[in-house]
Amino acid sequence: MEQRGHLVNGGKRTWLMILLQIAAVVLAIPGVLFPDVLILLIIAAVIFLGVEIKAFVDYRRRTYLLDTGDGFNVTDRRGSRGYYDEDVNGFAWLIDRDFSNPSKISVIRKGGIWVADDPDPIRLNSKYWGGDVDPVGELLHRISESLLRRCEESTRSGGQLDGKGWSFGNQRLSINKAGDQRELPLSQLTAIDVLRNNLCLWCQGRDEPTVELGMDDKNVFVLHRLLYEHLKDRPRSDDSEPQGLGRILFAKETTKTQFLIVSVVGLAFLVGAAGCAATQQWLAAWIAGAIGLALVIAAATTRKNALRCHAHGLFYQTAYGSQEIRYSDIATFTYHSVRMYYNGVYTGTNVSMSFMPAEGKPLKYSTNAKDITEFESLRDHVATVVGYRMLQQFQNGQAVTWTKNATFHPDHLEYHPTGFVGRKAPEQVPYSEITGTTIEHGSFFLWRTGVNKSVFRESTSMENFFPGFVMFSSREFRETTMPNR
């Protein structure tokens, strides 16, 4: 760490920027030597100047934070200055993930710190590697807890908490945005959640969120904590409703842009096919026509595709009809995801899920998405519901099938080790001899006492892997299988 602290905004010149400028210089040489390719000189100049502008902007934004124990020092282009934790009157903290590096996921820290007598926030916008501890995480946690305590005392004594376009106090949330002026008493709130990096609030009688506030805006982070304390002991209305799927947590639909792109590309292939047919290029016409027709049909049949995740179940609509399934009715669940890269550039993650009810047809869904946080939350929720149902069967003394290669027995785990070709004969390991587990690159590994390598490997995309893993990792499972440990 440098003497001035940790970098929390802006950036330094990276190796990629240096390589781009070197490439620009190399590209400019032919443009200088040969006037006929002057365009290369222009392109090189644009690349070189673009990198310089980016480096200058990053330099101007550089901000460093240094923890002083009861406060912090800030160093930026305005100089160096110090504050106490009590000087903070606004805070925002948002964590996101960056998959642009194929070998290592990084964490993006966003937000800001507002201090007394300074209208401009100390911006937070930087990265650190996903496996590392946030170098300013302890400081940010301490600042947020200090501000939360002061806001709790203030709101209890009649004060209010202010944010961008809203205020909270006197047991009500006031919205003060252009074209949106209203007051929401806390008695009308039924649930809160953080979805799509927004704080979402639901009121009585509504499936969609009544209010959405960005988590990277001033004091929304604190408002979330305050509202949670107000609502945590109150039963959610949708938790007690036996009918319906409850409030909508998130929805994924085919966008108009996706529909138009696929349609236009399909029509372009059909036009090309017609042109080939006019010149009697029949093979090219058949190929282009088949591709164009397939794209047009795909656009038409997926136009109405929509997956809605509710509090109690899923609703899936296609051009052929709709289907819904409650979480409590899911017997087995499969989740598979693969991050995709093209020439080293992250293009999204392919996600596929299968929800199999005890009776009826399964609900299957697949997509490609840049941000899969919501799908991972859905995966964890469904895995918990199914996993704890498996745990109840296990606690009743039954053998519980995990995947097709592993079964939980009352006193041991039976598994089929990986062989050179296929799987070997089943082996057994007492639960007391299991020394550890890990999940890496889509595979689960299990170790046992006295063996230097993992004895069991299983793909996380196997049917019911995640529900079984939830059961296996639970405190109740450990208490049942190893009561003396």
CSV table of C-alpha atoms in Angstrom, one decimal:
chain,number,residue,atom,x,y,z
A,1,MET,CA,0.0,0.0,0.0
A,2,GLU,CA,1.2,3.5,-0.8
A,3,GLN,CA,1.6,6.1,1.9
A,4,ARG,CA,-1.4,8.0,0.7
A,5,GLY,CA,-3.6,4.9,0.9
A,6,HIS,CA,-5.5,2.6,-1.5
A,7,LEU,CA,-6.8,3.7,-4.9
A,8,VAL,CA,-10.6,3.8,-4.9
A,9,ASN,CA,-11.3,5.8,-8.1
A,10,GLY,CA,-9.6,6.6,-11.4
A,11,GLY,CA,-6.7,4.4,-12.5
A,12,LYS,CA,-3.2,4.1,-13.7
A,13,ARG,CA,-1.8,3.5,-17.2
A,14,THR,CA,-2.3,-0.3,-17.8
A,15,TRP,CA,-0.2,-2.6,-20.0
A,16,LEU,CA,-3.1,-2.8,-22.4
A,17,MET,CA,-3.0,1.0,-22.9
A,18,ILE,CA,0.8,0.9,-23.4
A,19,LEU,CA,0.5,-1.9,-26.0
A,20,LEU,CA,-2.3,0.0,-27.8
A,21,GLN,CA,-0.1,3.1,-28.1
A,22,ILE,CA,2.9,0.9,-29.3
A,23,ALA,CA,0.6,-0.6,-31.9
A,24,ALA,CA,-0.5,2.8,-32.9
A,25,VAL,CA,3.1,3.9,-33.5
A,26,VAL,CA,3.8,0.8,-35.5
A,27,LEU,CA,0.6,1.4,-37.6
A,28,ALA,CA,1.6,5.0,-38.2
A,29,ILE,CA,5.0,4.1,-39.9
A,30,PRO,CA,3.5,3.0,-43.2
A,31,GLY,CA,1.3,6.1,-43.2
A,32,VAL,CA,4.3,8.4,-42.8
A,33,LEU,CA,6.4,6.5,-45.5
A,34,PHE,CA,3.7,6.0,-48.1
A,35,PRO,CA,1.3,8.9,-48.7
A,36,ASP,CA,-1.1,6.5,-50.4
A,37,VAL,CA,-2.0,4.9,-47.1
A,38,LEU,CA,-2.4,8.1,-45.1
A,39,ILE,CA,-5.6,6.6,-43.6
A,40,LEU,CA,-3.3,4.4,-41.5
A,41,LEU,CA,-1.7,7.5,-40.0
A,42,ILE,CA,-5.1,8.9,-39.2
A,43,ILE,CA,-6.3,5.7,-37.5
A,44,ALA,CA,-3.0,5.5,-35.5
A,45,ALA,CA,-3.4,9.1,-34.4
A,46,VAL,CA,-7.0,8.4,-33.2
A,47,ILE,CA,-5.9,5.3,-31.2
A,48,PHE,CA,-2.9,7.1,-29.7
A,49,LEU,CA,-4.9,10.2,-28.7
A,50,GLY,CA,-7.8,8.1,-27.4
A,51,VAL,CA,-5.6,6.2,-25.1
A,52,GLU,CA,-4.0,9.5,-23.9
A,53,ILE,CA,-7.4,11.1,-23.2
A,54,LYS,CA,-8.4,7.9,-21.3
A,55,ALA,CA,-5.2,8.0,-19.3
A,56,PHE,CA,-5.7,11.8,-18.5
A,57,VAL,CA,-9.3,11.3,-17.4
A,58,ASP,CA,-8.2,8.4,-15.1
A,59,TYR,CA,-5.4,10.5,-13.7
A,60,ARG,CA,-7.7,13.4,-12.9
A,61,ARG,CA,-10.1,11.0,-11.1
A,62,ARG,CA,-7.5,9.3,-9.0
A,63,THR,CA,-8.6,9.2,-5.4
A,64,TYR,CA,-6.9,7.4,-2.5
A,65,LEU,CA,-8.3,6.4,0.9
A,66,LEU,CA,-6.2,5.8,4.0
A,67,ASP,CA,-7.7,4.4,7.2
A,68,THR,CA,-6.6,6.3,10.3
A,69,GLY,CA,-8.5,4.2,12.9
A,70,ASP,CA,-11.2,6.7,13.8
A,71,GLY,CA,-11.4,8.4,10.4
A,72,PHE,CA,-9.7,8.5,7.0
A,73,ASN,CA,-7.5,10.6,4.8
A,74,VAL,CA,-8.5,11.4,1.2
A,75,THR,CA,-5.9,12.3,-1.5
A,76,ASP,CA,-7.1,13.5,-4.9
A,77,ARG,CA,-6.4,16.3,-7.3
A,78,ARG,CA,-7.7,18.8,-4.7
A,79,GLY,CA,-4.9,17.7,-2.3
A,80,SER,CA,-4.9,15.7,0.9
A,81,ARG,CA,-7.5,16.1,3.7
A,82,GLY,CA,-8.7,14.2,6.7
A,83,TYR,CA,-12.1,13.4,8.2
A,84,TYR,CA,-13.5,11.5,11.2
A,85,ASP,CA,-16.1,8.8,10.8
A,86,GLU,CA,-18.7,11.1,12.3
A,87,ASP,CA,-18.2,13.7,9.5
A,88,VAL,CA,-19.8,11.3,7.0
A,89,ASN,CA,-23.4,12.2,6.3
A,90,GLY,CA,-24.0,10.1,3.2
A,91,PHE,CA,-22.8,6.7,1.9
A,92,ALA,CA,-23.3,4.4,-1.0
A,93,TRP,CA,-21.7,1.0,-1.5
A,94,LEU,CA,-22.3,-1.4,-4.4
A,95,ILE,CA,-20.4,-4.6,-5.3
A,96,ASP,CA,-20.5,-6.0,-8.8
A,97,ARG,CA,-18.4,-8.6,-10.7
A,98,ASP,CA,-16.3,-8.3,-13.9
A,99,PHE,CA,-15.8,-11.4,-16.1
A,100,SER,CA,-13.6,-9.6,-18.7
A,101,ASN,CA,-10.5,-11.6,-17.5
A,102,PRO,CA,-11.0,-15.3,-18.5
A,103,SER,CA,-8.6,-16.5,-15.8
A,104,LYS,CA,-9.7,-14.4,-12.8
A,105,ILE,CA,-12.9,-12.7,-11.8
A,106,SER,CA,-12.5,-9.2,-10.4
A,107,VAL,CA,-14.9,-7.3,-8.1
A,108,ILE,CA,-16.0,-3.8,-9.0
A,109,ARG,CA,-16.6,-1.5,-6.0
A,110,LYS,CA,-18.9,1.4,-6.7
A,111,GLY,CA,-20.5,4.1,-4.5
A,112,GLY,CA,-19.5,7.2,-2.7
A,113,ILE,CA,-18.9,8.9,0.6
A,114,TRP,CA,-20.5,12.3,1.4
A,115,VAL,CA,-18.9,14.4,4.2
A,116,ALA,CA,-20.1,17.6,5.9
A,117,ASP,CA,-19.5,20.9,4.2
A,118,ASP,CA,-18.6,19.2,0.9
A,119,PRO,CA,-21.3,18.8,-1.8
A,120,ASP,CA,-19.1,16.6,-4.0
A,121,PRO,CA,-18.9,13.0,-2.9
A,122,ILE,CA,-15.7,11.0,-2.6
A,123,ARG,CA,-16.4,8.6,-5.5
A,124,LEU,CA,-15.7,4.9,-5.3
A,125,ASN,CA,-15.2,3.1,-8.6
A,126,SER,CA,-12.3,0.6,-8.7
A,127,LYS,CA,-11.6,-3.1,-8.9
A,128,TYR,CA,-9.8,-5.8,-6.9
A,129,TRP,CA,-9.4,-9.5,-7.5
A,130,GLY,CA,-12.3,-11.7,-6.5
A,131,GLY,CA,-10.2,-13.9,-4.3
A,132,ASP,CA,-8.6,-11.0,-2.4
A,133,VAL,CA,-10.0,-9.1,0.6
A,134,ASP,CA,-11.2,-5.7,-0.2
A,135,PRO,CA,-8.4,-3.4,1.0
A,136,VAL,CA,-10.8,-0.7,2.1
A,137,GLY,CA,-13.6,-3.0,3.1
A,138,GLU,CA,-13.0,-2.7,6.8
A,139,LEU,CA,-13.0,1.1,6.6
A,140,LEU,CA,-16.2,1.2,4.5
A,141,HIS,CA,-17.9,-1.2,6.9
A,142,ARG,CA,-17.0,0.9,9.9
A,143,ILE,CA,-18.1,4.1,8.2
A,144,SER,CA,-21.5,2.6,7.2
A,145,GLU,CA,-22.1,1.2,10.7
A,146,SER,CA,-21.3,4.6,12.3
A,147,LEU,CA,-23.6,6.4,9.9
A,148,LEU,CA,-26.3,3.8,10.4
A,149,ARG,CA,-26.2,4.2,14.2
A,150,ARG,CA,-26.5,8.0,13.9
A,151,CYS,CA,-29.4,7.7,11.4
A,152,GLU,CA,-31.3,5.3,13.7
A,153,GLU,CA,-31.0,7.7,16.6
A,154,SER,CA,-32.0,10.6,14.4
A,155,THR,CA,-35.1,8.9,12.9
A,156,ARG,CA,-36.2,7.7,16.4
A,157,SER,CA,-36.1,11.3,17.7
A,158,GLY,CA,-38.1,12.8,14.8
A,159,GLY,CA,-35.3,13.5,12.3
A,160,GLN,CA,-35.1,12.3,8.7
A,161,LEU,CA,-32.7,10.6,6.3
A,162,ASP,CA,-32.3,12.3,2.9
A,163,GLY,CA,-31.3,10.9,-0.4
A,164,LYS,CA,-31.6,11.6,-4.1
A,165,GLY,CA,-35.3,12.3,-4.7
A,166,TRP,CA,-36.5,10.8,-1.4
A,167,SER,CA,-36.5,11.2,2.4
A,168,PHE,CA,-37.3,8.9,5.3
A,169,GLY,CA,-38.6,9.8,8.7
A,170,ASN,CA,-41.8,9.7,10.9
A,171,GLN,CA,-42.4,6.1,9.9
A,172,ARG,CA,-42.9,7.0,6.2
A,173,LEU,CA,-40.9,7.2,3.0
A,174,SER,CA,-41.4,10.4,0.9
A,175,ILE,CA,-40.7,10.3,-2.9
A,176,ASN,CA,-39.8,13.7,-4.3
A,177,LYS,CA,-38.9,13.1,-7.9
A,178,ALA,CA,-40.1,15.0,-11.0
A,179,GLY,CA,-43.6,13.7,-11.8
A,180,ASP,CA,-43.5,11.4,-8.8
A,181,GLN,CA,-44.6,13.0,-5.5
A,182,ARG,CA,-46.0,10.5,-2.9
A,183,GLU,CA,-45.7,9.3,0.6
A,184,LEU,CA,-45.5,5.7,1.6
A,185,PRO,CA,-46.3,4.8,5.3
A,186,LEU,CA,-44.2,1.9,6.5
A,187,SER,CA,-47.4,0.1,7.5
A,188,GLN,CA,-48.1,-0.3,3.7
A,189,LEU,CA,-44.7,-1.9,2.9
A,190,THR,CA,-44.8,-5.7,2.7
A,191,ALA,CA,-41.3,-6.6,1.5
A,192,ILE,CA,-37.9,-5.1,0.4
A,193,ASP,CA,-35.1,-6.7,-1.7
A,194,VAL,CA,-32.0,-5.7,-3.7
A,195,LEU,CA,-32.6,-6.7,-7.3
A,196,ARG,CA,-30.7,-5.5,-10.4
A,197,ASN,CA,-28.6,-3.2,-8.1
A,198,ASN,CA,-31.8,-1.4,-7.0
A,199,LEU,CA,-33.5,-1.3,-3.7
A,200,CYS,CA,-37.0,-2.5,-4.5
A,201,LEU,CA,-40.0,-1.9,-2.2
A,202,TRP,CA,-43.4,-3.7,-2.4
A,203,CYS,CA,-46.7,-2.4,-1.1
A,204,GLN,CA,-49.9,-4.3,-0.3
A,205,GLY,CA,-51.8,-5.6,-3.3
A,206,ARG,CA,-49.0,-5.2,-5.8
A,207,ASP,CA,-46.8,-7.8,-7.5
A,208,GLU,CA,-44.4,-5.3,-9.1
A,209,PRO,CA,-42.1,-3.1,-6.9
A,210,THR,CA,-43.8,0.1,-5.9
A,211,VAL,CA,-40.4,2.0,-5.6
A,212,GLU,CA,-37.0,1.3,-7.0
A,213,LEU,CA,-33.9,3.3,-5.8
A,214,GLY,CA,-30.4,2.8,-7.1
A,215,MET,CA,-28.0,1.3,-4.6
A,216,ASP,CA,-25.2,3.5,-5.8
A,217,ASP,CA,-27.2,6.7,-4.9
A,218,LYS,CA,-26.7,8.6,-1.7
A,219,ASN,CA,-27.9,6.8,1.5
A,220,VAL,CA,-29.9,4.1,-0.3
A,221,PHE,CA,-27.5,1.6,1.4
A,222,VAL,CA,-28.4,3.0,4.8
A,223,LEU,CA,-32.1,3.2,3.9
A,224,HIS,CA,-32.0,-0.5,3.1
A,225,ARG,CA,-30.6,-1.3,6.5
A,226,LEU,CA,-33.2,0.9,8.3
A,227,LEU,CA,-36.2,-0.6,6.4
A,228,TYR,CA,-34.9,-4.1,7.1
A,229,GLU,CA,-34.8,-3.4,10.8
A,230,HIS,CA,-38.4,-2.1,10.6
A,231,LEU,CA,-39.7,-5.1,8.6
A,232,LYS,CA,-37.6,-8.1,9.9
A,233,ASP,CA,-40.1,-9.1,12.6
A,234,ARG,CA,-43.2,-8.5,10.5
A,235,PRO,CA,-44.5,-11.5,8.5
A,236,ARG,CA,-44.5,-10.8,4.8
A,237,SER,CA,-48.0,-10.8,3.4
A,238,ASP,CA,-46.9,-12.9,0.4
A,239,ASP,CA,-45.4,-15.5,2.7
A,240,SER,CA,-48.8,-16.4,4.1
A,241,GLU,CA,-50.8,-16.3,0.8
A,242,PRO,CA,-51.6,-19.8,-0.3
A,243,GLN,CA,-52.8,-18.8,-3.7
A,244,GLY,CA,-50.8,-17.2,-6.6
A,245,LEU,CA,-47.1,-16.9,-7.1
A,246,GLY,CA,-46.6,-13.7,-5.1
A,247,ARG,CA,-44.6,-10.6,-5.8
A,248,ILE,CA,-42.3,-10.4,-8.9
A,249,LEU,CA,-38.6,-10.5,-8.1
A,250,PHE,CA,-37.3,-10.2,-11.7
A,251,ALA,CA,-38.4,-10.8,-15.3
A,252,LYS,CA,-36.4,-11.7,-18.4
A,253,GLU,CA,-38.1,-11.1,-21.7
A,254,THR,CA,-37.1,-11.0,-25.4
A,255,THR,CA,-36.4,-7.3,-26.0
A,256,LYS,CA,-37.5,-5.3,-29.1
A,257,THR,CA,-33.9,-4.8,-30.0
A,258,GLN,CA,-33.2,-8.5,-30.0
A,259,PHE,CA,-36.3,-9.2,-32.0
A,260,LEU,CA,-35.5,-6.5,-34.6
A,261,ILE,CA,-31.8,-7.6,-35.0
A,262,VAL,CA,-32.7,-11.3,-35.6
A,263,SER,CA,-35.6,-10.3,-37.9
A,264,VAL,CA,-33.5,-7.9,-40.0
A,265,VAL,CA,-30.6,-10.4,-40.4
A,266,GLY,CA,-33.1,-13.1,-41.4
A,267,LEU,CA,-34.7,-10.9,-44.0
A,268,ALA,CA,-31.3,-9.9,-45.3
A,269,PHE,CA,-30.5,-13.6,-45.9
A,270,LEU,CA,-33.8,-14.0,-47.7
A,271,VAL,CA,-33.1,-11.0,-49.9
A,272,GLY,CA,-29.7,-12.5,-50.6
A,273,ALA,CA,-31.3,-15.8,-51.4
A,274,ALA,CA,-33.6,-14.1,-53.9
A,275,GLY,CA,-30.7,-12.4,-55.5
A,276,CYS,CA,-28.8,-15.7,-55.8
A,277,ALA,CA,-31.8,-17.4,-57.3
A,278,ALA,CA,-32.1,-14.6,-59.9
A,279,THR,CA,-28.6,-15.3,-61.1
A,280,GLN,CA,-29.2,-19.1,-60.9
A,281,GLN,CA,-26.7,-19.7,-58.0
A,282,TRP,CA,-29.0,-22.3,-56.6
A,283,LEU,CA,-26.8,-23.8,-53.9
A,284,ALA,CA,-26.1,-20.3,-52.4
A,285,ALA,CA,-29.8,-19.5,-52.7
A,286,TRP,CA,-30.8,-22.6,-50.8
A,287,ILE,CA,-28.3,-22.1,-48.1
A,288,ALA,CA,-29.1,-18.4,-47.6
A,289,GLY,CA,-32.8,-19.0,-47.8
A,290,ALA,CA,-32.7,-21.8,-45.2
A,291,ILE,CA,-30.7,-19.6,-42.8
A,292,GLY,CA,-32.9,-16.6,-43.4
A,293,LEU,CA,-36.1,-18.6,-42.9
A,294,ALA,CA,-34.7,-20.2,-39.7
A,295,LEU,CA,-33.9,-16.7,-38.3
A,296,VAL,CA,-37.3,-15.3,-39.2
A,297,ILE,CA,-39.1,-18.2,-37.6
A,298,ALA,CA,-36.8,-18.0,-34.5
A,299,ALA,CA,-37.6,-14.3,-34.2
A,300,ALA,CA,-41.4,-14.9,-34.5
A,301,THR,CA,-41.5,-17.8,-32.0
A,302,THR,CA,-39.4,-16.2,-29.3
A,303,ARG,CA,-40.9,-12.7,-29.5
A,304,LYS,CA,-43.2,-13.4,-26.6
A,305,ASN,CA,-40.8,-15.4,-24.5
A,306,ALA,CA,-40.7,-14.3,-20.9
A,307,LEU,CA,-39.5,-15.8,-17.6
A,308,ARG,CA,-40.9,-14.2,-14.4
A,309,CYS,CA,-39.4,-15.1,-11.0
A,310,HIS,CA,-42.0,-14.7,-8.2
A,311,ALA,CA,-41.7,-15.1,-4.5
A,312,HIS,CA,-43.3,-18.5,-4.6
A,313,GLY,CA,-42.7,-19.8,-8.1
A,314,LEU,CA,-41.9,-19.3,-11.8
A,315,PHE,CA,-44.0,-18.3,-14.7
A,316,TYR,CA,-42.7,-19.0,-18.3
A,317,GLN,CA,-44.5,-17.8,-21.4
A,318,THR,CA,-43.6,-18.7,-25.0
A,319,ALA,CA,-45.4,-18.5,-28.4
A,320,TYR,CA,-46.8,-21.9,-27.7
A,321,GLY,CA,-48.4,-21.2,-24.3
A,322,SER,CA,-47.5,-20.6,-20.7
A,323,GLN,CA,-46.4,-22.6,-17.7
A,324,GLU,CA,-46.0,-22.0,-14.0
A,325,ILE,CA,-44.5,-24.0,-11.2
A,326,ARG,CA,-44.3,-23.4,-7.5
A,327,TYR,CA,-41.0,-23.8,-5.7
A,328,SER,CA,-42.6,-26.2,-3.2
A,329,ASP,CA,-43.6,-28.5,-6.1
A,330,ILE,CA,-40.1,-28.8,-7.6
A,331,ALA,CA,-38.7,-32.4,-7.1
A,332,THR,CA,-35.4,-32.0,-8.9
A,333,PHE,CA,-33.4,-29.0,-10.2
A,334,THR,CA,-30.5,-28.7,-12.6
A,335,TYR,CA,-28.4,-25.6,-13.2
A,336,HIS,CA,-25.6,-25.1,-15.7
A,337,SER,CA,-23.6,-22.0,-16.6
A,338,VAL,CA,-20.6,-21.4,-18.9
A,339,ARG,CA,-18.9,-18.1,-19.3
A,340,MET,CA,-18.2,-17.4,-23.0
A,341,TYR,CA,-15.3,-15.5,-24.5
A,342,TYR,CA,-14.5,-14.5,-28.1
A,343,ASN,CA,-10.8,-13.6,-28.7
A,344,GLY,CA,-10.4,-13.0,-25.0
A,345,VAL,CA,-13.4,-10.7,-24.7
A,346,TYR,CA,-16.2,-11.7,-22.3
A,347,THR,CA,-19.5,-12.1,-24.4
A,348,GLY,CA,-21.8,-13.3,-21.7
A,349,THR,CA,-22.7,-16.5,-19.8
A,350,ASN,CA,-24.8,-19.3,-21.2
A,351,VAL,CA,-27.3,-20.3,-18.5
A,352,SER,CA,-29.6,-23.3,-18.7
A,353,MET,CA,-32.0,-24.5,-15.9
A,354,SER,CA,-34.4,-27.3,-15.6
A,355,PHE,CA,-37.2,-27.5,-12.9
A,356,MET,CA,-38.8,-30.9,-12.7
A,357,PRO,CA,-42.0,-31.2,-10.6
A,358,ALA,CA,-43.1,-34.3,-8.9
A,359,GLU,CA,-46.0,-34.5,-11.4
A,360,GLY,CA,-46.3,-32.8,-14.8
A,361,LYS,CA,-43.8,-31.6,-17.4
A,362,PRO,CA,-40.6,-29.9,-16.5
A,363,LEU,CA,-40.0,-26.1,-17.0
A,364,LYS,CA,-36.8,-25.6,-19.0
A,365,TYR,CA,-35.1,-22.2,-19.7
A,366,SER,CA,-31.9,-21.2,-21.3
A,367,THR,CA,-30.4,-17.8,-22.2
A,368,ASN,CA,-27.2,-15.8,-22.5
A,369,ALA,CA,-26.7,-12.9,-20.1
A,370,LYS,CA,-23.8,-10.6,-19.2
A,371,ASP,CA,-24.9,-10.4,-15.5
A,372,ILE,CA,-26.2,-13.7,-14.0
A,373,THR,CA,-26.6,-12.5,-10.4
A,374,GLU,CA,-30.4,-12.9,-10.5
A,375,PHE,CA,-30.1,-16.4,-12.0
A,376,GLU,CA,-27.6,-17.3,-9.3
A,377,SER,CA,-30.0,-16.0,-6.6
A,378,LEU,CA,-32.8,-18.1,-8.1
A,379,ARG,CA,-30.5,-21.1,-8.2
A,380,ASP,CA,-29.6,-20.7,-4.5
A,381,HIS,CA,-33.3,-20.2,-3.5
A,382,VAL,CA,-34.6,-23.3,-5.4
A,383,ALA,CA,-31.6,-25.4,-4.2
A,384,THR,CA,-32.4,-24.4,-0.6
A,385,VAL,CA,-36.1,-25.3,-0.9
A,386,VAL,CA,-35.3,-28.7,-2.5
A,387,GLY,CA,-32.2,-29.3,-0.4
A,388,TYR,CA,-34.0,-29.0,2.9
A,389,ARG,CA,-36.8,-31.3,1.7
A,390,MET,CA,-34.0,-33.8,1.0
A,391,LEU,CA,-32.6,-33.1,4.5
A,392,GLN,CA,-36.0,-34.0,6.1
A,393,GLN,CA,-35.9,-37.4,4.3
A,394,PHE,CA,-32.4,-38.0,5.4
A,395,GLN,CA,-33.2,-37.1,9.1
A,396,ASN,CA,-36.0,-39.6,8.9
A,397,GLY,CA,-33.4,-42.3,8.2
A,398,GLN,CA,-33.9,-42.7,4.5
A,399,ALA,CA,-31.1,-43.0,1.9
A,400,VAL,CA,-31.2,-39.9,-0.3
A,401,THR,CA,-30.0,-39.8,-3.9
A,402,TRP,CA,-27.8,-36.8,-4.6
A,403,THR,CA,-26.7,-37.2,-8.2
A,404,LYS,CA,-26.6,-40.4,-10.3
A,405,ASN,CA,-23.1,-40.9,-9.0
A,406,ALA,CA,-23.6,-40.3,-5.3
A,407,THR,CA,-26.1,-41.3,-2.5
A,408,PHE,CA,-26.4,-40.1,1.1
A,409,HIS,CA,-26.8,-43.0,3.5
A,410,PRO,CA,-27.3,-42.5,7.3
A,411,ASP,CA,-23.7,-43.2,8.2
A,412,HIS,CA,-21.7,-42.7,4.9
A,413,LEU,CA,-21.6,-41.2,1.5
A,414,GLU,CA,-21.6,-43.7,-1.4
A,415,TYR,CA,-20.0,-42.5,-4.6
A,416,HIS,CA,-18.7,-43.7,-7.9
A,417,PRO,CA,-15.1,-42.5,-8.5
A,418,THR,CA,-14.1,-41.2,-11.9
A,419,GLY,CA,-12.3,-43.9,-13.9
A,420,PHE,CA,-10.1,-43.8,-17.0
A,421,VAL,CA,-13.3,-44.6,-19.0
A,422,GLY,CA,-16.6,-43.9,-17.2
A,423,ARG,CA,-17.1,-44.5,-13.5
A,424,LYS,CA,-15.7,-47.2,-11.2
A,425,ALA,CA,-17.6,-49.4,-8.8
A,426,PRO,CA,-19.2,-47.6,-5.9
A,427,GLU,CA,-17.1,-46.8,-2.8
A,428,GLN,CA,-18.1,-45.6,0.6
A,429,VAL,CA,-16.7,-42.9,2.9
A,430,PRO,CA,-17.9,-42.3,6.5
A,431,TYR,CA,-18.9,-38.7,7.1
A,432,SER,CA,-16.3,-38.5,9.8
A,433,GLU,CA,-13.5,-39.1,7.3
A,434,ILE,CA,-14.5,-36.3,4.9
A,435,THR,CA,-11.8,-33.7,5.4
A,436,GLY,CA,-12.9,-31.0,2.9
A,437,THR,CA,-14.7,-30.0,-0.4
A,438,THR,CA,-14.1,-27.4,-3.1
A,439,ILE,CA,-15.9,-26.2,-6.2
A,440,GLU,CA,-13.6,-25.1,-9.1
A,441,HIS,CA,-14.4,-24.5,-12.8
A,442,GLY,CA,-17.8,-26.2,-12.6
A,443,SER,CA,-16.6,-29.3,-10.7
A,444,PHE,CA,-17.0,-30.5,-7.1
A,445,PHE,CA,-14.1,-32.2,-5.4
A,446,LEU,CA,-14.3,-34.2,-2.1
A,447,TRP,CA,-11.3,-35.3,0.0
A,448,ARG,CA,-11.1,-38.0,2.7
A,449,THR,CA,-8.6,-38.7,5.5
A,450,GLY,CA,-5.3,-40.3,4.4
A,451,VAL,CA,-5.7,-39.6,0.7
A,452,ASN,CA,-3.6,-36.8,-0.9
A,453,LYS,CA,-6.0,-36.2,-3.8
A,454,SER,CA,-9.7,-35.9,-4.1
A,455,VAL,CA,-11.6,-39.2,-4.1
A,456,PHE,CA,-14.8,-38.0,-5.7
A,457,ARG,CA,-15.3,-35.5,-8.5
A,458,GLU,CA,-18.7,-34.4,-9.8
A,459,SER,CA,-20.0,-31.8,-12.3
A,460,THR,CA,-22.1,-29.1,-10.8
A,461,SER,CA,-24.4,-29.3,-13.8
A,462,MET,CA,-25.6,-32.8,-12.8
A,463,GLU,CA,-29.3,-33.1,-11.9
A,464,ASN,CA,-29.9,-32.1,-8.2
A,465,PHE,CA,-26.3,-31.2,-7.5
A,466,PHE,CA,-27.0,-27.9,-6.0
A,467,PRO,CA,-29.9,-29.0,-3.7
A,468,GLY,CA,-27.8,-31.9,-2.5
A,469,PHE,CA,-24.8,-29.5,-1.9
A,470,VAL,CA,-27.1,-27.3,0.2
A,471,MET,CA,-28.1,-30.3,2.3
A,472,PHE,CA,-24.5,-31.5,2.6
A,473,SER,CA,-23.3,-28.1,3.7
A,474,SER,CA,-26.0,-27.4,6.2
A,475,ARG,CA,-25.5,-27.2,9.9
A,476,GLU,CA,-28.4,-29.7,10.4
A,477,PHE,CA,-26.7,-32.3,8.3
A,478,ARG,CA,-23.5,-32.0,10.3
A,479,GLU,CA,-25.4,-32.3,13.6
A,480,THR,CA,-27.2,-35.4,12.2
A,481,THR,CA,-24.1,-37.2,10.9
A,482,MET,CA,-21.5,-36.1,13.4
A,483,PRO,CA,-23.3,-35.2,16.6
A,484,ASN,CA,-20.1,-35.3,18.7
A,485,ARG,CA,-18.1,-32.9,16.6
